[in-house]
mmCIF file of C-alpha atoms and ligand atoms in Angstrom:
data_model
loop_
_atom_site.group_PDB
_atom_site.id
_atom_site.type_symbol
_atom_site.label_atom_id
_atom_site.label_comp_id
_atom_site.label_asym_id
_atom_site.label_seq_id
_atom_site.Cartn_x
_atom_site.Cartn_y
_atom_site.Cartn_z
ATOM 1 C CA TYR Y 1 117.135 96.429 67.307
ATOM 2 C CA ARG Y 2 118.120 96.641 70.836
ATOM 3 C CA ASP Y 3 117.694 94.062 73.556
ATOM 4 C CA LYS Y 4 114.798 94.941 75.753
ATOM 5 C CA ILE Y 5 115.355 95.732 79.393
ATOM 6 C CA ASN Y 6 113.261 95.865 82.520
ATOM 7 C CA ILE Y 7 112.744 99.250 84.289
ATOM 8 C CA ALA Y 8 111.790 99.479 87.954
ATOM 9 C CA ILE Y 9 110.376 102.660 89.279
ATOM 10 C CA ASP Y 10 109.756 102.885 93.078
ATOM 11 C CA GLY Y 11 108.831 105.699 95.493
ATOM 12 C CA PRO Y 12 106.039 107.021 97.678
ATOM 13 C CA ALA Y 13 102.529 108.051 96.949
ATOM 14 C CA GLY Y 14 102.211 111.025 94.476
ATOM 15 C CA ALA Y 15 105.821 111.014 93.484
ATOM 16 C CA GLY Y 16 104.651 110.703 89.816
ATOM 17 C CA LYS Y 17 105.522 107.044 89.356
ATOM 18 C CA SER Y 18 102.587 105.787 87.432
ATOM 19 C CA THR Y 19 102.153 108.828 85.177
ATOM 20 C CA VAL Y 20 105.752 108.780 84.356
ATOM 21 C CA ALA Y 21 106.107 104.972 84.040
ATOM 22 C CA ARG Y 22 103.232 104.924 81.640
ATOM 23 C CA MET Y 23 104.798 107.537 79.404
ATOM 24 C CA VAL Y 24 108.169 105.981 79.413
ATOM 25 C CA ALA Y 25 106.509 102.610 78.468
ATOM 26 C CA SER Y 26 104.645 104.279 75.651
ATOM 27 C CA LYS Y 27 107.861 106.010 74.362
ATOM 28 C CA LEU Y 28 109.910 102.803 74.357
ATOM 29 C CA GLN Y 29 106.932 100.710 73.256
ATOM 30 C CA TYR Y 30 107.260 98.678 76.493
ATOM 31 C CA ILE Y 31 104.436 97.189 78.627
ATOM 32 C CA TYR Y 32 103.545 99.184 81.790
ATOM 33 C CA VAL Y 33 102.752 97.255 84.969
ATOM 34 C CA ASP Y 34 101.163 99.190 87.796
ATOM 35 C CA THR Y 35 101.757 96.922 90.801
ATOM 36 C CA GLY Y 36 99.876 99.370 93.214
ATOM 37 C CA ALA Y 37 96.687 98.627 91.204
ATOM 38 C CA MET Y 38 97.074 95.004 92.055
ATOM 39 C CA TYR Y 39 97.311 95.751 95.921
ATOM 40 C CA ARG Y 40 94.262 98.244 95.413
ATOM 41 C CA ALA Y 41 92.095 95.654 93.646
ATOM 42 C CA LEU Y 42 92.801 93.146 96.380
ATOM 43 C CA THR Y 43 91.971 95.739 98.945
ATOM 44 C CA TRP Y 44 88.704 96.746 97.240
ATOM 45 C CA PHE Y 45 87.765 93.239 97.073
ATOM 46 C CA MET Y 46 88.413 92.609 100.759
ATOM 47 C CA LEU Y 47 86.351 95.694 101.681
ATOM 48 C CA LYS Y 48 83.549 94.566 99.593
ATOM 49 C CA GLU Y 49 83.625 91.157 101.132
ATOM 50 C CA GLY Y 50 83.853 92.684 104.651
ATOM 51 C CA ILE Y 51 87.120 91.021 105.481
ATOM 52 C CA PRO Y 52 89.300 93.394 107.701
ATOM 53 C CA SER Y 53 93.091 93.555 107.286
ATOM 54 C CA GLU Y 54 93.613 92.410 110.852
ATOM 55 C CA ASN Y 55 92.149 89.067 109.929
ATOM 56 C CA SER Y 56 95.023 87.989 107.783
ATOM 57 C CA GLU Y 57 94.193 84.342 107.742
ATOM 58 C CA ASN Y 58 90.768 85.221 106.298
ATOM 59 C CA VAL Y 59 92.285 87.659 103.832
ATOM 60 C CA LEU Y 60 94.707 84.904 102.641
ATOM 61 C CA GLN Y 61 91.975 82.431 102.291
ATOM 62 C CA LYS Y 62 89.827 84.752 100.213
ATOM 63 C CA ALA Y 63 92.754 85.762 98.109
ATOM 64 C CA GLN Y 64 93.457 82.102 97.170
ATOM 65 C CA ASN Y 65 90.722 81.942 94.445
ATOM 66 C CA MET Y 66 91.103 85.590 93.470
ATOM 67 C CA VAL Y 67 92.363 86.227 89.924
ATOM 68 C CA ILE Y 68 93.924 89.591 89.241
ATOM 69 C CA GLU Y 69 94.682 90.568 85.672
ATOM 70 C CA LEU Y 70 96.139 93.707 84.179
ATOM 71 C CA LYS Y 71 95.043 94.554 80.586
ATOM 72 C CA PRO Y 72 96.689 97.275 78.540
ATOM 73 C CA HIS Y 73 94.244 100.082 77.672
ATOM 74 C CA VAL Y 74 94.308 103.501 75.888
ATOM 75 C CA ASN Y 75 94.436 105.255 79.211
ATOM 76 C CA GLY Y 76 97.037 103.045 80.707
ATOM 77 C CA GLN Y 77 95.713 99.858 82.134
ATOM 78 C CA LYS Y 78 92.621 98.130 83.398
ATOM 79 C CA VAL Y 79 92.517 95.925 86.405
ATOM 80 C CA LEU Y 80 90.276 92.898 86.282
ATOM 81 C CA LEU Y 81 89.328 91.037 89.459
ATOM 82 C CA ASN Y 82 87.821 87.648 88.787
ATOM 83 C CA GLY Y 83 86.920 89.044 85.383
ATOM 84 C CA GLU Y 84 85.291 92.254 86.487
ATOM 85 C CA ASP Y 85 86.756 95.557 85.639
ATOM 86 C CA VAL Y 86 87.350 97.152 88.990
ATOM 87 C CA THR Y 87 89.520 100.105 87.607
ATOM 88 C CA PRO Y 88 86.850 102.783 88.489
ATOM 89 C CA TYR Y 89 86.789 101.780 92.196
ATOM 90 C CA ILE Y 90 90.415 101.315 93.292
ATOM 91 C CA ARG Y 91 91.525 104.878 93.537
ATOM 92 C CA SER Y 92 88.963 106.085 96.102
ATOM 93 C CA SER Y 93 89.968 107.424 99.542
ATOM 94 C CA GLN Y 94 88.237 104.435 101.081
ATOM 95 C CA VAL Y 95 90.823 102.159 99.449
ATOM 96 C CA ASN Y 96 93.709 104.761 99.901
ATOM 97 C CA ASN Y 97 93.245 104.556 103.689
ATOM 98 C CA VAL Y 98 93.614 100.856 104.187
ATOM 99 C CA VAL Y 99 95.561 99.541 101.195
ATOM 100 C CA SER Y 100 98.898 99.683 103.057
ATOM 101 C CA LYS Y 101 97.423 97.510 105.874
ATOM 102 C CA TYR Y 102 96.544 94.758 103.402
ATOM 103 C CA ALA Y 103 99.948 95.153 101.712
ATOM 104 C CA GLN Y 104 101.697 94.398 104.884
ATOM 105 C CA ILE Y 105 100.427 90.844 105.005
ATOM 106 C CA GLU Y 106 103.166 88.526 104.035
ATOM 107 C CA GLY Y 107 101.074 85.999 102.025
ATOM 108 C CA VAL Y 108 99.393 88.757 100.190
ATOM 109 C CA ARG Y 109 102.874 90.053 98.996
ATOM 110 C CA THR Y 110 104.172 86.474 98.032
ATOM 111 C CA LYS Y 111 101.165 86.041 95.831
ATOM 112 C CA LEU Y 112 101.240 89.381 94.089
ATOM 113 C CA VAL Y 113 105.064 89.472 93.711
ATOM 114 C CA HIS Y 114 104.888 86.058 92.100
ATOM 115 C CA LEU Y 115 102.380 87.350 89.547
ATOM 116 C CA GLN Y 116 104.565 90.516 88.986
ATOM 117 C CA ARG Y 117 107.662 88.513 88.194
ATOM 118 C CA GLN Y 118 105.849 86.426 85.661
ATOM 119 C CA MET Y 119 104.720 89.617 83.875
ATOM 120 C CA ALA Y 120 108.288 90.705 83.578
ATOM 121 C CA LEU Y 121 109.834 87.482 82.282
ATOM 122 C CA GLU Y 122 109.902 88.644 78.740
ATOM 123 C CA LYS Y 123 111.541 91.956 79.473
ATOM 124 C CA GLY Y 124 110.487 95.235 77.961
ATOM 125 C CA VAL Y 125 108.559 96.112 81.006
ATOM 126 C CA VAL Y 126 108.260 99.353 83.052
ATOM 127 C CA MET Y 127 106.974 98.361 86.437
ATOM 128 C CA ASP Y 128 106.174 100.841 89.271
ATOM 129 C CA GLY Y 129 105.488 100.121 92.968
ATOM 130 C CA ARG Y 130 107.349 100.253 96.337
ATOM 131 C CA ASP Y 131 109.553 97.118 96.213
ATOM 132 C CA ILE Y 132 110.274 96.608 92.531
ATOM 133 C CA GLY Y 133 113.946 97.430 92.609
ATOM 134 C CA THR Y 134 114.515 95.746 95.926
ATOM 135 C CA THR Y 135 112.455 92.597 95.820
ATOM 136 C CA VAL Y 136 110.364 92.030 92.666
ATOM 137 C CA LEU Y 137 112.915 92.672 90.100
ATOM 138 C CA PRO Y 138 116.242 92.972 91.830
ATOM 139 C CA ASP Y 139 118.006 92.297 88.401
ATOM 140 C CA ALA Y 140 116.062 95.119 86.464
ATOM 141 C CA GLU Y 141 118.633 96.804 84.217
ATOM 142 C CA VAL Y 142 117.462 100.313 85.156
ATOM 143 C CA LYS Y 143 116.103 101.284 88.677
ATOM 144 C CA ILE Y 144 114.638 104.652 89.520
ATOM 145 C CA PHE Y 145 113.646 105.798 92.930
ATOM 146 C CA MET Y 146 111.568 108.982 92.693
ATOM 147 C CA THR Y 147 110.138 111.153 95.330
ATOM 148 C CA ALA Y 148 108.897 114.702 96.051
ATOM 149 C CA SER Y 149 108.088 116.704 99.186
ATOM 150 C CA VAL Y 150 104.929 115.426 101.084
ATOM 151 C CA LYS Y 151 103.394 118.931 100.481
ATOM 152 C CA GLU Y 152 103.929 118.681 96.691
ATOM 153 C CA ARG Y 153 102.665 115.053 96.619
ATOM 154 C CA ALA Y 154 99.577 115.962 98.577
ATOM 155 C CA LEU Y 155 98.811 118.843 96.080
ATOM 156 C CA ARG Y 156 99.155 116.552 93.162
ATOM 157 C CA ARG Y 157 96.743 114.133 94.667
ATOM 158 C CA TYR Y 158 94.398 117.010 95.662
ATOM 159 C CA ASN Y 159 94.180 118.281 92.099
ATOM 160 C CA GLU Y 160 93.085 114.780 91.041
ATOM 161 C CA LEU Y 161 90.754 113.909 93.751
ATOM 162 C CA SER Y 162 89.026 117.238 94.525
ATOM 163 C CA GLN Y 163 87.115 116.835 91.358
ATOM 164 C CA THR Y 164 85.257 113.789 92.712
ATOM 165 C CA GLU Y 165 85.599 113.769 96.401
ATOM 166 C CA ASP Y 166 85.091 116.306 99.105
ATOM 167 C CA ILE Y 167 88.503 116.258 100.637
ATOM 168 C CA SER Y 168 90.944 118.923 102.086
ATOM 169 C CA LEU Y 169 94.596 119.404 101.149
ATOM 170 C CA GLU Y 170 95.420 119.072 104.973
ATOM 171 C CA GLN Y 171 93.643 115.701 105.172
ATOM 172 C CA LEU Y 172 95.485 114.361 102.107
ATOM 173 C CA GLU Y 173 98.783 115.508 103.356
ATOM 174 C CA HIS Y 174 98.053 113.608 106.543
ATOM 175 C CA ASP Y 175 96.817 110.539 104.811
ATOM 176 C CA ILE Y 176 99.868 110.469 102.516
ATOM 177 C CA ALA Y 177 102.389 110.846 105.372
ATOM 178 C CA GLU Y 178 100.626 108.044 107.264
ATOM 179 C CA ARG Y 179 100.855 105.671 104.219
ATOM 180 C CA ASP Y 180 104.471 106.629 103.721
ATOM 181 C CA ARG Y 181 105.076 105.619 107.316
ATOM 182 C CA LEU Y 182 103.390 102.246 107.057
ATOM 183 C CA ASP Y 183 105.014 101.436 103.668
ATOM 184 C CA GLN Y 184 108.479 102.453 105.128
ATOM 185 C CA GLN Y 185 108.201 100.565 108.316
ATOM 186 C CA ARG Y 186 106.554 97.243 107.437
ATOM 187 C CA GLU Y 187 108.631 94.197 107.827
ATOM 188 C CA VAL Y 188 108.202 92.563 104.562
ATOM 189 C CA SER Y 189 109.842 94.413 101.673
ATOM 190 C CA PRO Y 190 109.363 98.016 102.953
ATOM 191 C CA LEU Y 191 109.498 100.988 100.685
ATOM 192 C CA ARG Y 192 113.185 101.886 100.254
ATOM 193 C CA ARG Y 193 115.691 102.842 97.583
ATOM 194 C CA ALA Y 194 117.649 99.979 96.194
ATOM 195 C CA GLU Y 195 121.416 100.664 96.477
ATOM 196 C CA ASP Y 196 121.714 100.788 92.632
ATOM 197 C CA ALA Y 197 118.650 102.919 92.078
ATOM 198 C CA ILE Y 198 118.991 106.370 90.574
ATOM 199 C CA PHE Y 199 117.401 108.974 92.973
ATOM 200 C CA LEU Y 200 115.155 111.507 91.460
ATOM 201 C CA ASP Y 201 113.487 114.361 93.422
ATOM 202 C CA THR Y 202 110.562 115.469 91.167
ATOM 203 C CA THR Y 203 109.338 118.262 93.567
ATOM 204 C CA SER Y 204 110.079 120.911 91.007
ATOM 205 C CA MET Y 205 110.245 118.852 87.866
ATOM 206 C CA SER Y 206 107.462 118.707 85.163
ATOM 207 C CA ILE Y 207 106.215 115.322 84.029
ATOM 208 C CA GLU Y 208 108.060 115.800 80.704
ATOM 209 C CA GLU Y 209 111.291 116.506 82.398
ATOM 210 C CA VAL Y 210 111.068 113.369 84.491
ATOM 211 C CA VAL Y 211 110.193 111.226 81.484
ATOM 212 C CA ASP Y 212 113.009 112.707 79.463
ATOM 213 C CA ALA Y 213 115.446 112.210 82.221
ATOM 214 C CA ILE Y 214 114.542 108.478 82.511
ATOM 215 C CA VAL Y 215 114.307 107.741 78.698
ATOM 216 C CA SER Y 216 117.789 109.471 78.210
ATOM 217 C CA TYR Y 217 119.268 107.444 81.060
ATOM 218 C CA CYS Y 218 117.882 104.247 79.504
ATOM 219 C CA VAL Y 219 119.278 104.945 76.140
ATOM 220 C CA ILE Y 220 122.804 105.694 77.513
ATOM 221 C CA HIS Y 221 122.579 102.680 79.758
ATOM 222 C CA TRP Y 222 121.675 100.355 76.919
ATOM 223 C CA ASP Y 223 124.867 101.299 75.153
ATOM 224 C CA GLY Y 224 127.024 101.249 78.167
ATOM 225 C CA GLU Y 225 127.710 98.507 80.703
ATOM 226 C CA LYS Y 226 126.104 98.611 84.079
HETATM 227 O O1 CDP F 301 99.489 105.634 93.415
HETATM 228 P P1 CDP F 301 99.880 105.716 94.791
HETATM 229 O O2 CDP F 301 101.370 105.938 94.910
HETATM 230 O O3 CDP F 301 98.996 106.409 95.765
HETATM 231 O O4 CDP F 301 99.720 104.097 95.371
HETATM 232 P P2 CDP F 301 99.982 102.856 94.550
HETATM 233 O O5 CDP F 301 101.236 102.708 93.839
HETATM 234 O O6 CDP F 301 98.630 102.572 93.900
HETATM 235 O O7 CDP F 301 100.033 101.817 95.852
HETATM 236 C C1 CDP F 301 99.014 101.755 96.772
HETATM 237 C C2 CDP F 301 99.587 101.034 97.975
HETATM 238 O O8 CDP F 301 99.860 99.683 97.694
HETATM 239 C C3 CDP F 301 100.858 101.590 98.577
HETATM 240 O O9 CDP F 301 100.741 102.601 99.551
HETATM 241 C C4 CDP F 301 101.467 100.247 99.220
HETATM 242 O O10 CDP F 301 101.007 100.072 100.543
HETATM 243 C C5 CDP F 301 100.926 99.166 98.316
HETATM 244 N N1 CDP F 301 101.964 98.781 97.343
HETATM 245 C C6 CDP F 301 102.989 97.890 97.842
HETATM 246 O O11 CDP F 301 103.046 97.622 99.090
HETATM 247 N N2 CDP F 301 103.900 97.404 96.952
HETATM 248 C C7 CDP F 301 103.884 97.757 95.719
HETATM 249 N N3 CDP F 301 104.813 97.286 94.819
HETATM 250 C C8 CDP F 301 102.890 98.599 95.178
HETATM 251 C C9 CDP F 301 101.990 99.113 96.106
HETATM 252 O O1 CDP F 302 102.024 106.941 90.936
HETATM 253 P P1 CDP F 302 102.264 108.000 91.922
HETATM 254 O O2 CDP F 302 101.381 107.893 93.066
HETATM 255 O O3 CDP F 302 103.635 107.996 92.367
HETATM 256 O O4 CDP F 302 102.013 109.295 91.252
HETATM 257 P P2 CDP F 302 101.032 109.667 90.070
HETATM 258 O O5 CDP F 302 99.681 109.226 90.291
HETATM 259 O O6 CDP F 302 101.652 109.317 88.752
HETATM 260 O O7 CDP F 302 101.032 111.263 90.029
HETATM 261 C C1 CDP F 302 100.210 112.004 90.815
HETATM 262 C C2 CDP F 302 99.714 113.305 90.124
HETATM 263 O O8 CDP F 302 100.936 114.150 90.011
HETATM 264 C C3 CDP F 302 99.314 113.052 88.680
HETATM 265 O O9 CDP F 302 98.016 113.791 88.613
HETATM 266 C C4 CDP F 302 100.384 113.744 87.832
HETATM 267 O O10 CDP F 302 99.909 114.295 86.652
HETATM 268 C C5 CDP F 302 101.024 114.703 88.777
HETATM 269 N N1 CDP F 302 102.474 114.940 88.513
HETATM 270 C C6 CDP F 302 102.873 116.209 88.377
HETATM 271 O O11 CDP F 302 102.139 117.144 88.557
HETATM 272 N N2 CDP F 302 104.266 116.436 88.301
HETATM 273 C C7 CDP F 302 105.134 115.391 88.161
HETATM 274 N N3 CDP F 302 106.430 115.671 87.926
HETATM 275 C C8 CDP F 302 104.660 114.187 88.311
HETATM 276 C C9 CDP F 302 103.318 113.981 88.471
#
């Protein structure tokens, strides 16, 4: 009964973007699009094929015939690469440690941004990433920029990864800070808050509090003017 809108959620690693975006989408019966998963799938593929990020021409050539699809799934979303479900492989430390290097390559971004825009054409999309509010969907009706302290973000990641990987909190804190640095300093659409994005520090907020804050804002926004 209301016109659908697009919601852009950006911020650094471990801010809670994907968890929150998925829940907001589910509450509003919107589609969730995890753009990080697309950069991760591409990275996983390049690692498998042995193509280093430094060799951007080879990366782009390999990426030409690469088909990335996102499929809605009970636990969020599946990522298919050339038809293969790569979801289980893309969140490893191996991918974490180099994904920002592949994401710096201009041609990689052009290709993925194009796909992402197509996914949002019909509205009713909650999309999370680094450059959604600034570059991918600059006209999104609602933009959120969420962050949390590096310590808190590393702790959140630690709680997830320590079950499957032997990794220390200190190492994670270091890795996250390094990825923040690369994402913020790259030349092509770096991680930064869009001027019209709402800033949300989630350091001491629960997931539910963040979700409620965003959904209430959207409801108010729908009725008001921007
Ligand atoms: O979940 P987490 O925040 O750790 O990362 P992600 O959202 O899955 O994104 C992984 C990496 O992909 C980021 O560190 C960025 O380098 C890159 N990325 C990007 O450049 N632009 C996006 N819209 C989304 C991700
Ligand atoms: O997508 P992004 O990297 O920004 O973060 P995420 O993967 O959604 O969240 C990282 C972890 O932090 C997840 O295990 C969430 O359950 C947790 N989290 C939290 O404990 N408190 C929040 N306010 C948000 C997320």
